[in-house]
PDB file of C-alpha atoms in Angstrom:
ATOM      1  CA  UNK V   1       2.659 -31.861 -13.770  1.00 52.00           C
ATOM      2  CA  UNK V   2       0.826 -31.289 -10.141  1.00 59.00           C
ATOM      3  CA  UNK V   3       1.109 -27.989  -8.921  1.00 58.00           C
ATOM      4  CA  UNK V   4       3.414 -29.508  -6.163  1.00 61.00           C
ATOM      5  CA  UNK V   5       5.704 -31.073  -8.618  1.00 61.00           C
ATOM      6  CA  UNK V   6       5.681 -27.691  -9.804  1.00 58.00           C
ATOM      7  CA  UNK V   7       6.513 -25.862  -6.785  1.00 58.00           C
ATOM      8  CA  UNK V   8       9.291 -28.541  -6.223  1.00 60.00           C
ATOM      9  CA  UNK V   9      11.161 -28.076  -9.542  1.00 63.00           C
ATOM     10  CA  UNK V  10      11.235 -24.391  -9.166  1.00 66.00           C
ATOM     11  CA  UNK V  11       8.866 -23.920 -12.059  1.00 81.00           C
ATOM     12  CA  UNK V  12       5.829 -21.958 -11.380  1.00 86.00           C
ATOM     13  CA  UNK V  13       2.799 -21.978 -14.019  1.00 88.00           C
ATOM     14  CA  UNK V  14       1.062 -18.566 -14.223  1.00 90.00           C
ATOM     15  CA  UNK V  15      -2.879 -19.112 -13.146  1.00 90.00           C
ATOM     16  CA  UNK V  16      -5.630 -18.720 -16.059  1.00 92.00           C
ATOM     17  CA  UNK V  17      -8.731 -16.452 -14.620  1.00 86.00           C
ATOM     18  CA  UNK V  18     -11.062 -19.622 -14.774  1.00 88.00           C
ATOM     19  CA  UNK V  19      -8.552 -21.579 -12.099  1.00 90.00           C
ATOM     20  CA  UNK V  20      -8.751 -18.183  -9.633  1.00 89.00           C
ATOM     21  CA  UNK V  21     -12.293 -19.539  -8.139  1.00 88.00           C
ATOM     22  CA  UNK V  22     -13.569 -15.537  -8.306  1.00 90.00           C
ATOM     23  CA  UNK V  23     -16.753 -15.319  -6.525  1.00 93.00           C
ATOM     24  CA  UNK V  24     -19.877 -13.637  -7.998  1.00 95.00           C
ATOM     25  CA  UNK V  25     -20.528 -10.171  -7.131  1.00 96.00           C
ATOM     26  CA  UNK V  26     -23.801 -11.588  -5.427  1.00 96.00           C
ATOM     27  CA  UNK V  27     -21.916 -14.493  -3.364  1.00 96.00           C
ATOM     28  CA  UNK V  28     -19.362 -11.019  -2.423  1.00 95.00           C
ATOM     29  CA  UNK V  29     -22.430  -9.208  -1.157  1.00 94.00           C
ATOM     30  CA  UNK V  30     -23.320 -12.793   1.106  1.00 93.00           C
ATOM     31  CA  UNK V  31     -20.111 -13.513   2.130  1.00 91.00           C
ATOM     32  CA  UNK V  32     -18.875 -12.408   5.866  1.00 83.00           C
ATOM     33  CA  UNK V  33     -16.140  -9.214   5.400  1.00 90.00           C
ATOM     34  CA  UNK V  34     -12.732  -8.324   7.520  1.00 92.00           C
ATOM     35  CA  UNK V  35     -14.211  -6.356   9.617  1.00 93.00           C
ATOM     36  CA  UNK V  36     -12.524  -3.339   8.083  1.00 96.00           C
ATOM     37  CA  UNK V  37     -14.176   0.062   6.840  1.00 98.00           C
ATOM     38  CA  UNK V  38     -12.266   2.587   4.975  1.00 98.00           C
ATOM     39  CA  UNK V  39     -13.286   6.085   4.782  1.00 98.00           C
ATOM     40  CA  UNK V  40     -12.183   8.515   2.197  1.00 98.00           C
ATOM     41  CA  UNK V  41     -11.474  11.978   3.654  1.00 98.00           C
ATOM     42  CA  UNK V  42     -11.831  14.649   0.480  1.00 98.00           C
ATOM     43  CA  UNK V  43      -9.989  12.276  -2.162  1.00 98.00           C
ATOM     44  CA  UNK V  44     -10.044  14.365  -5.244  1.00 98.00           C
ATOM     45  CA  UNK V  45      -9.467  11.638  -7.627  1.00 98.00           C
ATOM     46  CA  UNK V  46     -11.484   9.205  -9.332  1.00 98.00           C
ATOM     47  CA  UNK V  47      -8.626   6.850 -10.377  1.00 98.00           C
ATOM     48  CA  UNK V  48      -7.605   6.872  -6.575  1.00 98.00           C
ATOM     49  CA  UNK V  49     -11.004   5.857  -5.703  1.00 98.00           C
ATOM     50  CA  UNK V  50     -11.459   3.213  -7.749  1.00 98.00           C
ATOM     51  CA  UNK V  51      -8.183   2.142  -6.877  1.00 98.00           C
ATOM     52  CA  UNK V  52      -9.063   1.872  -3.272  1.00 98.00           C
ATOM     53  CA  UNK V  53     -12.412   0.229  -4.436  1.00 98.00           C
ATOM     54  CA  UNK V  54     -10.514  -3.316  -6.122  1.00 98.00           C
ATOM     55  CA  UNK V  55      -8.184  -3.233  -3.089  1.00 98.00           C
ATOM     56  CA  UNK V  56     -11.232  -3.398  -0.589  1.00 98.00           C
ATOM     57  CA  UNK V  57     -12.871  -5.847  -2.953  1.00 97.00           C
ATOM     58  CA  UNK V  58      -9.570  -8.083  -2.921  1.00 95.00           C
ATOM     59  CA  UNK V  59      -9.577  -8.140   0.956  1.00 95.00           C
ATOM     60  CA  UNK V  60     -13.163  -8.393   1.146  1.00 94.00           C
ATOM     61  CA  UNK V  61     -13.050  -5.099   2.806  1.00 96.00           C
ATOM     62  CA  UNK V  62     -16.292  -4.462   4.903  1.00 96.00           C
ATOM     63  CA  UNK V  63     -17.492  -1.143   2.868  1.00 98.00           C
ATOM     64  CA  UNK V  64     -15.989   2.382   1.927  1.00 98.00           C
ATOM     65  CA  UNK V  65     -17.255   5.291   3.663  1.00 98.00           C
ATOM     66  CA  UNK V  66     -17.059   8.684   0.657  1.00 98.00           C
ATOM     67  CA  UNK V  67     -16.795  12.168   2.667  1.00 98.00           C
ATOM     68  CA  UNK V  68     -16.799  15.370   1.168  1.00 98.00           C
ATOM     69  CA  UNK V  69     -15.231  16.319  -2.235  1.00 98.00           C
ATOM     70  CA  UNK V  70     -14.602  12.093  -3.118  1.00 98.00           C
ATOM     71  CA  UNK V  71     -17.057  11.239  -5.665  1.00 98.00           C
ATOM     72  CA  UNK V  72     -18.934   8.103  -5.752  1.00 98.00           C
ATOM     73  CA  UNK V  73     -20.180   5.430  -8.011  1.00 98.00           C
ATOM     74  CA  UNK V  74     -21.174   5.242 -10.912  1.00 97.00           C
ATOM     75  CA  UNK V  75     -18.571   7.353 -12.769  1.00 97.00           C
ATOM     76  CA  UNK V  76     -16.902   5.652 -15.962  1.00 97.00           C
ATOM     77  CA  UNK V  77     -13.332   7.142 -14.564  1.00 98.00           C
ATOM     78  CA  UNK V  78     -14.036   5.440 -10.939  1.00 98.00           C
ATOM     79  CA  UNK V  79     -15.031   2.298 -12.972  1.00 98.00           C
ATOM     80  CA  UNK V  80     -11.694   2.399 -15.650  1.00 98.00           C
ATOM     81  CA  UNK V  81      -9.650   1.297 -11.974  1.00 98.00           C
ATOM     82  CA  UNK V  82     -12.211  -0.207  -9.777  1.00 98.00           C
ATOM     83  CA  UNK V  83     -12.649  -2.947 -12.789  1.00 97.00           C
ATOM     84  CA  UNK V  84     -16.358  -3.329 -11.199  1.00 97.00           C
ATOM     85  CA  UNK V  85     -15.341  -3.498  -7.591  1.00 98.00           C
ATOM     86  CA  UNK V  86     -17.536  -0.461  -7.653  1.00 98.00           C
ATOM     87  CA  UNK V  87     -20.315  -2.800  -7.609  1.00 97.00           C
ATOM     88  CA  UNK V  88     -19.032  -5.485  -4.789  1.00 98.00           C
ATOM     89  CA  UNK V  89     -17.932  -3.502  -1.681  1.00 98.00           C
ATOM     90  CA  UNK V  90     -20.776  -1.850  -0.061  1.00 98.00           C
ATOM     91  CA  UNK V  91     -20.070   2.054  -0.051  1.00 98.00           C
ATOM     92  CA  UNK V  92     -21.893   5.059   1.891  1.00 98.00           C
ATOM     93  CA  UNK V  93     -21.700   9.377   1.462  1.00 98.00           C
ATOM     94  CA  UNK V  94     -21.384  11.097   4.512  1.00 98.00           C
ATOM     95  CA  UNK V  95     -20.896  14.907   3.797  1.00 98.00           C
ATOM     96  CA  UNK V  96     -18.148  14.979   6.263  1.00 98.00           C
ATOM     97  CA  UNK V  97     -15.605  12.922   7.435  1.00 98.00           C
ATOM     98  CA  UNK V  98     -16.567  13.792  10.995  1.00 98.00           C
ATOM     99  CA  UNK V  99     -19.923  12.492  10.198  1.00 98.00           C
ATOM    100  CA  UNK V 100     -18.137   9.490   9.244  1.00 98.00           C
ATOM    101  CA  UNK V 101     -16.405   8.506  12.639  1.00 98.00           C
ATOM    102  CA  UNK V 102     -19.394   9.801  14.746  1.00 98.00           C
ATOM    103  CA  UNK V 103     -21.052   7.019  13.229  1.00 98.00           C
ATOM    104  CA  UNK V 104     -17.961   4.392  13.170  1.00 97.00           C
ATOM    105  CA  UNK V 105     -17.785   5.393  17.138  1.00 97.00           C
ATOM    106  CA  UNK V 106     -21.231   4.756  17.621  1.00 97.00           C
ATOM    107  CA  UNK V 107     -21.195   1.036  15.855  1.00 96.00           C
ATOM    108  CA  UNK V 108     -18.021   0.548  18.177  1.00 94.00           C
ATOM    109  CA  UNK V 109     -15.467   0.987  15.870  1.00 95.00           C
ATOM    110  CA  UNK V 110     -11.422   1.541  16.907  1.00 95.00           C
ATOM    111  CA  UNK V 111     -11.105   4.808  14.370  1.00 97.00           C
ATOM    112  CA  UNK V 112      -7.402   5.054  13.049  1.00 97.00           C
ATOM    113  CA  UNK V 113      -6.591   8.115  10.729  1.00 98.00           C
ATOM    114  CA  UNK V 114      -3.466   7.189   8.376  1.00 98.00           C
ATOM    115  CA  UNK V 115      -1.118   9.995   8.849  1.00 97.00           C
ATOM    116  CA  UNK V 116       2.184  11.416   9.715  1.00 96.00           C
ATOM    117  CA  UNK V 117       1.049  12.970  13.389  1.00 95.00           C
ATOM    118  CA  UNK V 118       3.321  13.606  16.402  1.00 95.00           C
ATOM    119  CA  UNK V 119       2.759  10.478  18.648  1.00 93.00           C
ATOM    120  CA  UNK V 120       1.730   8.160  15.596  1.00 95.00           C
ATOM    121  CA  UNK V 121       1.662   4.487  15.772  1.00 94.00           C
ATOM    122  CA  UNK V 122       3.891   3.067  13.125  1.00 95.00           C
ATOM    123  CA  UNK V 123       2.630   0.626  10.855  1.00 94.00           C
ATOM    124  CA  UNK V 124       4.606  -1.969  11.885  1.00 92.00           C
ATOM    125  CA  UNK V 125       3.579  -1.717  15.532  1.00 91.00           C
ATOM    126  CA  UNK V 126       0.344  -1.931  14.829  1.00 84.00           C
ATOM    127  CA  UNK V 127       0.381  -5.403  16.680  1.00 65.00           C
ATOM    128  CA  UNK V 128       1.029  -3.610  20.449  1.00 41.00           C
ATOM    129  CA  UNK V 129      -2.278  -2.234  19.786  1.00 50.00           C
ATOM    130  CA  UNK V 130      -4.393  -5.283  20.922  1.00 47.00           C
ATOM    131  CA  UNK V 131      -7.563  -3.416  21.020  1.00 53.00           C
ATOM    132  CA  UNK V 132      -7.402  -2.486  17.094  1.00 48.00           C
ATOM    133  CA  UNK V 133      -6.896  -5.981  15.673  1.00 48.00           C
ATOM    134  CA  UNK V 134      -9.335  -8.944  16.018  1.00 44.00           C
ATOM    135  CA  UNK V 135      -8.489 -12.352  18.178  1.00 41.00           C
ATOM    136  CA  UNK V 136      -9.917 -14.902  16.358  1.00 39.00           C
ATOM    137  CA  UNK V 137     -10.252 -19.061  15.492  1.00 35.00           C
ATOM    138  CA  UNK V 138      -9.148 -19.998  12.168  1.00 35.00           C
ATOM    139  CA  UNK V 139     -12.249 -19.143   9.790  1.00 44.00           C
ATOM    140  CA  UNK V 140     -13.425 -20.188   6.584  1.00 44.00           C
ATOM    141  CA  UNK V 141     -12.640 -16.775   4.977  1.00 44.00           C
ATOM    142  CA  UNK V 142      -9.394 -17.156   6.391  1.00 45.00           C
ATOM    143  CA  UNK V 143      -8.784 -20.323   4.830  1.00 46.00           C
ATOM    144  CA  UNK V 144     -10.049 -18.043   1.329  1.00 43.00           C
ATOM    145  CA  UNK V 145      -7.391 -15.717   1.775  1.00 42.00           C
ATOM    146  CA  UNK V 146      -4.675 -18.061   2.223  1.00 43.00           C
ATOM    147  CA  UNK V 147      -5.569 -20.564  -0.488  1.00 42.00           C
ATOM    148  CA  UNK V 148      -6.238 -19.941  -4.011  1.00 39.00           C
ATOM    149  CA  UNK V 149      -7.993 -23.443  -3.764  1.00 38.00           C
ATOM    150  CA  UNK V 150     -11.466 -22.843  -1.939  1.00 35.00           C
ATOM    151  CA  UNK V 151     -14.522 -25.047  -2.295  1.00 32.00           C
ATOM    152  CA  UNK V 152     -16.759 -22.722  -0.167  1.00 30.00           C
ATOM    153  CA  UNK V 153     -16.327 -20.281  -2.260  1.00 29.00           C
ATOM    154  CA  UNK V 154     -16.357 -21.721  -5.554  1.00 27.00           C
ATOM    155  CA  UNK V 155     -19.824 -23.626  -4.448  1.00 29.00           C
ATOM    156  CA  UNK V 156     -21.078 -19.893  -3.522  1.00 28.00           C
ATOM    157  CA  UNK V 157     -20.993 -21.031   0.589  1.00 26.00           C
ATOM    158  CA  UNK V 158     -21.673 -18.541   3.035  1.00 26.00           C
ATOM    159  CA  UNK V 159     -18.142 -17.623   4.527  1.00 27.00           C
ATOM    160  CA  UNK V 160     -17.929 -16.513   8.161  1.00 30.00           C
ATOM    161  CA  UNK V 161     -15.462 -14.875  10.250  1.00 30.00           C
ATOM    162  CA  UNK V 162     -15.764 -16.245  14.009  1.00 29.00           C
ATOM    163  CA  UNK V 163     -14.318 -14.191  16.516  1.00 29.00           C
ATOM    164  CA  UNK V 164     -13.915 -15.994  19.898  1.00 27.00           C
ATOM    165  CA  UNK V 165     -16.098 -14.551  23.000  1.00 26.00           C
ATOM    166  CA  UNK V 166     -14.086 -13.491  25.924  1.00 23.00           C
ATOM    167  CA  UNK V 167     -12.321 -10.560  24.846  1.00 27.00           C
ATOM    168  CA  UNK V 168     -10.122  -8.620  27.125  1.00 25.00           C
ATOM    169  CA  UNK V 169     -12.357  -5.608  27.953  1.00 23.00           C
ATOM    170  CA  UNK V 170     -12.208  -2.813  25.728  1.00 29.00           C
ATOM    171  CA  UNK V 171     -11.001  -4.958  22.637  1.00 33.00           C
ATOM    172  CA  UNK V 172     -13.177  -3.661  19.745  1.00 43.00           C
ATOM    173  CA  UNK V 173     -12.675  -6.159  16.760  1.00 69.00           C
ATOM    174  CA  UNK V 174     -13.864  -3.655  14.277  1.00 90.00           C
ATOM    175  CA  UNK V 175     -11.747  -0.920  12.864  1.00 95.00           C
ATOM    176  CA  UNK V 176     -12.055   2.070  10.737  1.00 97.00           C
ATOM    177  CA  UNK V 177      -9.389   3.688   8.940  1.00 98.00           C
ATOM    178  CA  UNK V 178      -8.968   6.939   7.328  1.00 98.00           C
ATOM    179  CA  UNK V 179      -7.393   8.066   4.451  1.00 98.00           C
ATOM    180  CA  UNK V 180      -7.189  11.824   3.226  1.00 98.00           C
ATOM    181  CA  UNK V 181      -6.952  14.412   0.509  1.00 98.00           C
ATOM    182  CA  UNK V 182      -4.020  13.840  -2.140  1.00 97.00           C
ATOM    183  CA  UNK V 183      -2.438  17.206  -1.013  1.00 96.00           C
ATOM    184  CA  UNK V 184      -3.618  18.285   2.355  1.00 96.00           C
ATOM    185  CA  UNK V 185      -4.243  14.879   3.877  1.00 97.00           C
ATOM    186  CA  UNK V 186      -6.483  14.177   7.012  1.00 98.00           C
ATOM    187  CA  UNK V 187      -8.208  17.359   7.910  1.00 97.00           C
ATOM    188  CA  UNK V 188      -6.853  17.837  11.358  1.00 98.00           C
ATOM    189  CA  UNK V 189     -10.464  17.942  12.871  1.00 98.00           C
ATOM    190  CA  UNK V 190     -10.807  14.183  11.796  1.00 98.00           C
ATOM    191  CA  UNK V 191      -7.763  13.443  13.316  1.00 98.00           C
ATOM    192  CA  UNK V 192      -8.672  14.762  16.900  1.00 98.00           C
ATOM    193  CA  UNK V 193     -11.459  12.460  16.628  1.00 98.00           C
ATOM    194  CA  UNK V 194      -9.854   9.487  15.760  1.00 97.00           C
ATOM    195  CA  UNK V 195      -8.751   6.658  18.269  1.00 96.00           C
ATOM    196  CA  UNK V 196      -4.601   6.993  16.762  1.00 95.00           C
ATOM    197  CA  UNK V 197      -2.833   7.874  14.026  1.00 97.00           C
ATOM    198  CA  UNK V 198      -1.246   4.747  11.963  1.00 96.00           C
ATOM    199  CA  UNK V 199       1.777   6.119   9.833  1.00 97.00           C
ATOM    200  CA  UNK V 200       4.188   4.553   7.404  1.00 97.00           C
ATOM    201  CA  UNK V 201       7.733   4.370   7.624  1.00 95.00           C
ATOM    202  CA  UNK V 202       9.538   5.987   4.870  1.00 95.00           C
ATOM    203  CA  UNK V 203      13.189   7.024   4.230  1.00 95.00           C
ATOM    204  CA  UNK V 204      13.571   8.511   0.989  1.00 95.00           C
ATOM    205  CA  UNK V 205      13.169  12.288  -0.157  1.00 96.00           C
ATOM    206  CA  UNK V 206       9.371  12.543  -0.555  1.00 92.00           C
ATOM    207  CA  UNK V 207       7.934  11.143   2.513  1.00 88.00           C
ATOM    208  CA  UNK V 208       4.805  10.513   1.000  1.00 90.00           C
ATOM    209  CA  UNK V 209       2.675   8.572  -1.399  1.00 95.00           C
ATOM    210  CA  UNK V 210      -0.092   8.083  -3.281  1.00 97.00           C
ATOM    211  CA  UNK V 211      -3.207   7.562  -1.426  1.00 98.00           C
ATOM    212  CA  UNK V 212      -3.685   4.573  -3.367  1.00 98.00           C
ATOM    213  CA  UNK V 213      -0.551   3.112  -2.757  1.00 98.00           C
ATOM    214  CA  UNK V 214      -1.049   3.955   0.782  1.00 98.00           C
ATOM    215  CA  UNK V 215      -4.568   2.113   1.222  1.00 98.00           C
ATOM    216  CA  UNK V 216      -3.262  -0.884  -0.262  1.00 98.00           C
ATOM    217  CA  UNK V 217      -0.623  -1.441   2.422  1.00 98.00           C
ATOM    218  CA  UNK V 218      -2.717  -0.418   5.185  1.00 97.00           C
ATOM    219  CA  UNK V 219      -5.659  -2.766   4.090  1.00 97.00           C
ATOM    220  CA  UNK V 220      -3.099  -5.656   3.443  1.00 96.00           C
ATOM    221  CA  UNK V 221      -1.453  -5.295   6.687  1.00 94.00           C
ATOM    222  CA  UNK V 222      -4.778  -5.261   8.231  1.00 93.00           C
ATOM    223  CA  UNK V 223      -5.320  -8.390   6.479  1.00 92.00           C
ATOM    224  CA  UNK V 224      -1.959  -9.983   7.297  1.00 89.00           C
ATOM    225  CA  UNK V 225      -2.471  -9.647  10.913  1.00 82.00           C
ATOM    226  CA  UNK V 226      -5.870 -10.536  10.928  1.00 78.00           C
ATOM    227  CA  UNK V 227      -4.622 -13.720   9.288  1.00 69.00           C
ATOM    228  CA  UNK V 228      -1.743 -13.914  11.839  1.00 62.00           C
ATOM    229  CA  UNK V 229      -3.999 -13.642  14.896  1.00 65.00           C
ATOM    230  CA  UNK V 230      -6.408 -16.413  14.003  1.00 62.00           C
ATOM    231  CA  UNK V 231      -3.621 -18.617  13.427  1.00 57.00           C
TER     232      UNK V 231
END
């Protein structure tokens, strides 16, 4: 039965790993990225980074900036969640965080830091913010995201993100985003420097979560909307 005829009688078949179309870690490295960096700000554990490493290889994340205390690759606990991903995204040290967005801010990147701040931007406004998110024409990596059916990438095709020219002034199309310690969160220094201050909406008795957790919706919705805005 045809995956439609599937869909149509309610019955889904669960995917075998050869019928995913996973690129190589070498077509990864050639492919064009969301133009996305994630920095780490002090992220004491390993399992947390190498969570945040398969989440930026599943998006096709741009690369991870380390500051501080996180510890980078190779480390076999980093690896035991990354899966390898360690060895896909494209990852940097800086000793500081604040090294970190000096550097974002001089490539032209819109810096958010992900935290609960007086004046935050709420994740789910994140569209009224024109000048963080990409306009765009619907893209081949676009189409990868959307499909699990992709002959570019299962032939091991360059994939390119095409932004149209003629942005509104000020529209930067890359962004950074940063994510802090398990305990203290975003050093407050980082956050002065930082372009806004994305936070998640939450309503129970903890407001908070693990910084893995945390990355993954951030990166998604990223994704989402980058995928929404090329449409």
């Amino acid at each position: 039965m045809k995956s439609e005829e599937l869909a149509a009688s309610g019955s889904h078949r669960k995917l075998r790993t050869i019928e995913m179309n996973r690129i190589s870690v070498e077509e990864f490295r050639e492919a064009e990225k969301l133009p996305l960096i994630v920095v780490l700000d002090d992220v004491r554990s390993m399992y947390n980074i190498g969570s945040v490493f398969r989440t930026c290889d599943a998006f096709r994340v741009e690369a991870i900036y380390l500051c501080g205390i996180t510890a980078c690759p190779p480390h076999q606990e980093i690896h035991k969640t990354a899966l390898g991903a360690e060895d896909s995204v494209r990852w940097c040290y800086f000793e500081t965080a604040e090294q970190a967005v000096e550097q974002l801010h001089q490539d032209g990147y819109f810096v958010w830091s992900v935290e609960q701040c007086e004046g935050s931007t709420k994740l789910q406004d994140l569209s009224t913010h024109p000048q963080s998110l990409p306009k765009g024409g619907k893209s081949d990596m676009l189409s990868a995201l959307n499909s699990n059916e992709n002959p570019s990438l299962r032939e091991g095709h360059r994939v390119g993100v095409s932004l149209r020219e003629g942005h509104r002034v000020g529209l930067k199309a890359r962004v950074g985003v940063i994510f802090g310690n398990e305990v203290k969160g975003v050093h407050q220094e980082v956050i002065d420097m930082s372009d806004g201050c994305l936070e998640i909406p939450q309503f129970g008795t903890k407001h908070s979560m693990n910084v893995s957790v945390t990355a993954g919706i951030v990166i998604w919705e990223f994704a989402r909307r980058f995928l929404l805005s090329a449409e």
